[in-house]
Coordinates of C-alpha atoms and ligand atoms in Angstrom, one line a residue:
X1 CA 0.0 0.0 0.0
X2 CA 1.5 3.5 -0.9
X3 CA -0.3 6.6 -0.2
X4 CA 0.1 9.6 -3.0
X5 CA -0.2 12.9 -1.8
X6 CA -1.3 16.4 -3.3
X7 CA 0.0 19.3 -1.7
X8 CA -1.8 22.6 -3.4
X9 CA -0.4 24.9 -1.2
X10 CA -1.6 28.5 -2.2
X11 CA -2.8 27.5 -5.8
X12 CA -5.9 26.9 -7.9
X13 CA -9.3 29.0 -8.0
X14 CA -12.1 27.7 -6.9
X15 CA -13.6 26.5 -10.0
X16 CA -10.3 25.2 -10.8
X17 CA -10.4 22.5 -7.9
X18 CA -13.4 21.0 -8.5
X19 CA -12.5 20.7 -12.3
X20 CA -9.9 19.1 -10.6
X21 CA -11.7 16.0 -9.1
X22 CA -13.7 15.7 -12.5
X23 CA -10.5 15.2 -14.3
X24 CA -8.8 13.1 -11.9
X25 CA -8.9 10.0 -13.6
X26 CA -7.4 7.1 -11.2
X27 CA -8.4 4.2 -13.3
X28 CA -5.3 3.1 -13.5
X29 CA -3.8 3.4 -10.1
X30 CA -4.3 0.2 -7.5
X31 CA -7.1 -0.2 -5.1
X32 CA -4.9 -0.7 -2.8
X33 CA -2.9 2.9 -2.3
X34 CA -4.7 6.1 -0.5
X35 CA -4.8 9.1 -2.5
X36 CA -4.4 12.1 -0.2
X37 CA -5.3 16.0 -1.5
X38 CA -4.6 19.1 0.4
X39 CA -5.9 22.2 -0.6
X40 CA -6.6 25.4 0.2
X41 CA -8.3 25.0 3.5
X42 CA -11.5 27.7 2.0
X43 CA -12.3 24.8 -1.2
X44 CA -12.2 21.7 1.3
X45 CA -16.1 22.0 2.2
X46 CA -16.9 22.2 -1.3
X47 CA -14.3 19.4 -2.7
X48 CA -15.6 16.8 0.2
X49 CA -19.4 17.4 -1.3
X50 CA -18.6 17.7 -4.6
X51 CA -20.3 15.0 -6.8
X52 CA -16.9 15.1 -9.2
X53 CA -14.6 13.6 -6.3
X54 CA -14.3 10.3 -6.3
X55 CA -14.6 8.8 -3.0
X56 CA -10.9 7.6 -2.8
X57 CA -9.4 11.1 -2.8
X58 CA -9.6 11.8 1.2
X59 CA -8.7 15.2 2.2
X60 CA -7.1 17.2 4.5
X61 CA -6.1 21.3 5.1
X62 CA -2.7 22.4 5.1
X63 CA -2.3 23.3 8.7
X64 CA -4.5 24.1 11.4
X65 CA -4.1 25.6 14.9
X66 CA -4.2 23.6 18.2
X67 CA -7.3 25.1 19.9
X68 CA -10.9 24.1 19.0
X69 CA -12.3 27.7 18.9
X70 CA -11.8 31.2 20.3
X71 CA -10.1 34.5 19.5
X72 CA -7.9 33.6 17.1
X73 CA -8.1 35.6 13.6
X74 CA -7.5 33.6 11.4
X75 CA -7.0 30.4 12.3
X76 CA -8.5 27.0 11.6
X77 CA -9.2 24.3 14.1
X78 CA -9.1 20.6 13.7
X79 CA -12.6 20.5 14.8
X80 CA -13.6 22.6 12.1
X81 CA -11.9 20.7 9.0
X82 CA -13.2 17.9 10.5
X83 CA -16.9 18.9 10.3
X84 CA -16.5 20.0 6.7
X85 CA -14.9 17.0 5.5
X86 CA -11.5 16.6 6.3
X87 CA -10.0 13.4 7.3
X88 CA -6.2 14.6 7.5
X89 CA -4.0 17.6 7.8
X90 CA -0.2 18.4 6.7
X91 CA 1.4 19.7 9.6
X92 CA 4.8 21.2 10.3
X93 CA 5.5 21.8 6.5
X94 CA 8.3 23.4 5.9
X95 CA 7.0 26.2 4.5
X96 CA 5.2 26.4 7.6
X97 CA 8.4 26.3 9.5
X98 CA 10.5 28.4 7.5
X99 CA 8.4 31.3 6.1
X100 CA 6.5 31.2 9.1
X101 CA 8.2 30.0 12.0
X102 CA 7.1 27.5 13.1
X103 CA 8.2 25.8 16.3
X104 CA 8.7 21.9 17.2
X105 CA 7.1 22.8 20.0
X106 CA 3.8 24.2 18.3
X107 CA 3.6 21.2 15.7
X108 CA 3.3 19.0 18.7
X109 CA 0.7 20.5 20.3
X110 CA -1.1 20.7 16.4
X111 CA -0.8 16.6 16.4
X112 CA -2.5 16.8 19.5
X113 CA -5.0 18.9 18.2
X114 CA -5.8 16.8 15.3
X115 CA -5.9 13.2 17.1
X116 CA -8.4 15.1 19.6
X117 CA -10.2 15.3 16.5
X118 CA -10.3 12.4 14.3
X119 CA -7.7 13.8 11.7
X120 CA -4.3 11.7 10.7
X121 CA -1.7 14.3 11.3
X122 CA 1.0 13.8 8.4
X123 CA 3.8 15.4 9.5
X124 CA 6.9 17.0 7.9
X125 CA 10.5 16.7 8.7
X126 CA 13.3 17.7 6.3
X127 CA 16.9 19.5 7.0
X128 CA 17.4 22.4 4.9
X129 CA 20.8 22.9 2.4
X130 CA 23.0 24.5 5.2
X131 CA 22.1 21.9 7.5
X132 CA 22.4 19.0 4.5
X133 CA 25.8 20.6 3.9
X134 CA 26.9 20.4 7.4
X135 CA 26.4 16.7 7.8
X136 CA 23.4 17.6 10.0
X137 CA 20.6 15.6 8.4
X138 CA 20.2 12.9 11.1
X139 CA 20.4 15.6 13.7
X140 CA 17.7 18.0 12.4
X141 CA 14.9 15.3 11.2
X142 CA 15.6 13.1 14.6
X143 CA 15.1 16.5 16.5
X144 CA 11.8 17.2 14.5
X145 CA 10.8 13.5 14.9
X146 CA 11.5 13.6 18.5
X147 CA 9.0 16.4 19.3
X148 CA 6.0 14.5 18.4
X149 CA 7.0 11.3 18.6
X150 CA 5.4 10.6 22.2
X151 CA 2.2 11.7 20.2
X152 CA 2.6 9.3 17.4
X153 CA 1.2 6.3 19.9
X154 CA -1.9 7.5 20.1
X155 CA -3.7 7.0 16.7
X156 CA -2.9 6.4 13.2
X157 CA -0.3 8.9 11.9
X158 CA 2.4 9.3 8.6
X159 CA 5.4 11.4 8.8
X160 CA 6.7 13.2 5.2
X161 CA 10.2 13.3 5.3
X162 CA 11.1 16.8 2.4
X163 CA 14.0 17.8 2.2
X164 CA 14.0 21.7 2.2
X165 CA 16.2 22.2 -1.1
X166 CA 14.5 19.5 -3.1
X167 CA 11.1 21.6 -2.3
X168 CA 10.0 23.1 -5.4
X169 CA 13.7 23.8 -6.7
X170 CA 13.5 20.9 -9.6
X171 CA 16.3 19.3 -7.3
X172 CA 15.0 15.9 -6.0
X173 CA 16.7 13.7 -3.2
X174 CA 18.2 10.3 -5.1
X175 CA 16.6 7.4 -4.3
X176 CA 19.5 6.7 -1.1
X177 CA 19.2 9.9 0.0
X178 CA 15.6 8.9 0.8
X179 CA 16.7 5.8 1.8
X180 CA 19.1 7.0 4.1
X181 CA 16.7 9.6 6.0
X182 CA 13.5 6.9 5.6
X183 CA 15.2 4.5 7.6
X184 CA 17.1 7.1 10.6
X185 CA 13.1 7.7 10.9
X186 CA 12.4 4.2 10.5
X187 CA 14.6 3.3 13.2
X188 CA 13.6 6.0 15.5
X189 CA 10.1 5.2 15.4
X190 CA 10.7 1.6 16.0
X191 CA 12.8 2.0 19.3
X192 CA 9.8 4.3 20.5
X193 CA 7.1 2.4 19.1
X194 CA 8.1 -0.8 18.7
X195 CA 8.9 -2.4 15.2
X196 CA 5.2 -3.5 14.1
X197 CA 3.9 -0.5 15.0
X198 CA 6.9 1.6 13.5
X199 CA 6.4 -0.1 10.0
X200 CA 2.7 1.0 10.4
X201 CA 3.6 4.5 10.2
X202 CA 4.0 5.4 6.5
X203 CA 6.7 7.7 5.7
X204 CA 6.4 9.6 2.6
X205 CA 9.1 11.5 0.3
X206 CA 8.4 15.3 -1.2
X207 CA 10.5 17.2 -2.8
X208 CA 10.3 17.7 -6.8
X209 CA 8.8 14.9 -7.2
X210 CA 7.2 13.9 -10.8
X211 CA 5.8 11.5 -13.3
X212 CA 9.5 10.6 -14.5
X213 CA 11.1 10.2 -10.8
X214 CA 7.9 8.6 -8.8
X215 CA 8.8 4.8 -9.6
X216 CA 12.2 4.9 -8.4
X217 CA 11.0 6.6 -5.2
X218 CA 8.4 4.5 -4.7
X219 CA 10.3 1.3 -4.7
X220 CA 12.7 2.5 -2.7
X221 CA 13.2 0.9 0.8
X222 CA 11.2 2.7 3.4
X223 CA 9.4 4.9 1.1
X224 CA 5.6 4.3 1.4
X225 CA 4.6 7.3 -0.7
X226 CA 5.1 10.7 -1.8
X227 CA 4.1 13.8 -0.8
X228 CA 3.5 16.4 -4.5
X229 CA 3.7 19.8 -4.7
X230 CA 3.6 21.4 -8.0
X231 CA 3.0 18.8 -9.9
X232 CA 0.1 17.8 -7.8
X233 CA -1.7 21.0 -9.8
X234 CA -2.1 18.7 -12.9
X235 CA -4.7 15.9 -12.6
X236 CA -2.9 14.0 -15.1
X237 CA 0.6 14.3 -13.8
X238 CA -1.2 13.6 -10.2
X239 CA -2.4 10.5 -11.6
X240 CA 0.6 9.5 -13.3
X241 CA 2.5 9.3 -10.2
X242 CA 0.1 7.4 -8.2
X243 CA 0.1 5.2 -11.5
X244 CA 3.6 4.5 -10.5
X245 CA 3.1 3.1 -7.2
X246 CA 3.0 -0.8 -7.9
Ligands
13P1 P1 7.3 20.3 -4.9 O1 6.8 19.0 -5.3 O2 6.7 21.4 -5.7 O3 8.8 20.4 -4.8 O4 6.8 20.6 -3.4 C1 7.0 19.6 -2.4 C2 6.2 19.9 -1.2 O5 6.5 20.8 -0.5 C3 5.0 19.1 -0.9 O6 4.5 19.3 0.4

């Protein structure tokens, strides 16, 4: 089983998405894999009730915030994506952490949030170029992993290992590089969780990732699917690379 994930980020108009889902043609992609979107949190009440979306597309928003309502401007909480639809949620992007700052700290308490609420958190590690450059992989995705992984007993959840300089550069992580940081993760989980329930977790790759690279990262060891950004925004590419997942 491989899951294939859509990452819209801030892209597509409205009409656009659920064009999207009537497009999406996954004929040719296995029963067996879960096909994950994430859009734009405003077009997930409309995508989970749209007639176009094929019920194996699950969805999810790209974030939310930890508390169920209040003063908050702004924010969304897991409560609320759940009772429009949503099944999962992306959290502790990079993007998220980077452009936004966001602490280890706060994605815990967002994995929190979301098991409170019925949501699979997936959530996303990666070390940046300075920090790949440094020999500080291990370091930085173990210290991301670390912060949530007393949370990861509690309910079903998948971690996206993307690195940040494969994100949306063109530049994608070889196969072993993958490898390399699926299985420090891998291992991790296991001494916390226990082996079984370690290889439950799935642990997907983004970064660049497209129609020509998906097969080889998706027969790599330890990857269990991918997490797409840009070419997520195609329904054909989309489908080509969960196509690729045997
Ligand atoms: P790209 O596939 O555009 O590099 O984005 C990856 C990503 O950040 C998915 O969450």
């Amino acid at each position: 089983m491989a899951v294939i994930a859509g990452n819209w980020k801030m892209h597509m108009a409205s009409d656009q998405a659920i064009e999207f889902l009537a497009e999406l043609d996954l004929s040719g992609v296995s029963e067996r894999h879960e096909i994950l979107l994430f859009p734009p949190e405003i077009y997930l009440a409309a995508l989970a009730t749209s007639e176009a979306r094929n019920p194996r597309v699950q969805l999810g928003p790209q974030n939310i915030y930890w508390e169920d309502e209040g003063a908050f401007t702004g924010e969304l909480s897991a409560r609320m994506a759940s009772e429009v639809g949503a099944n999962f949620v992306l959290i502790g992007h990079s993007e998220r952490r980077h452009v936004f700052g966001e602490t280890d700290e706060e994605v815990a308490h967002k994995v929190r949030a979301a098991q409170r609420h019925g949501l699979v958190p997936v959530v996303c590690v990666g070390e940046t170029l300075e920090e790949r450059r440094a020999n500080r992989v291990e370091e930085v995705i173990l210290r991301q992993l670390n912060a949530v992984i007393d949370d990861l007993s509690l309910g079903r959840a998948l971690i996206a290992y993307e690195p940040v300089w494969a994100i949306g550069t063109g530049e994608t992580a070889t196969p072993k590089d993958a490898s390399l940081a699926h299985e420090t993760l891998r291992e991790r989980l296991s001494q916390s969780l226990g082996t079984e329930r370690a290889r439950s977790v799935a642990i997907l790759y983004g970064g660049s990732v497209k129609p020509s690279n998906a097969g080889a990262l998706l027969s790599t060891a330890n990857v269990d699917g991918v997490l797409v950004g840009g070419a997520s925004l195609d329904p054909r590419s989309f489908a080509e690379i969960a196509a690729a997942a045997l």
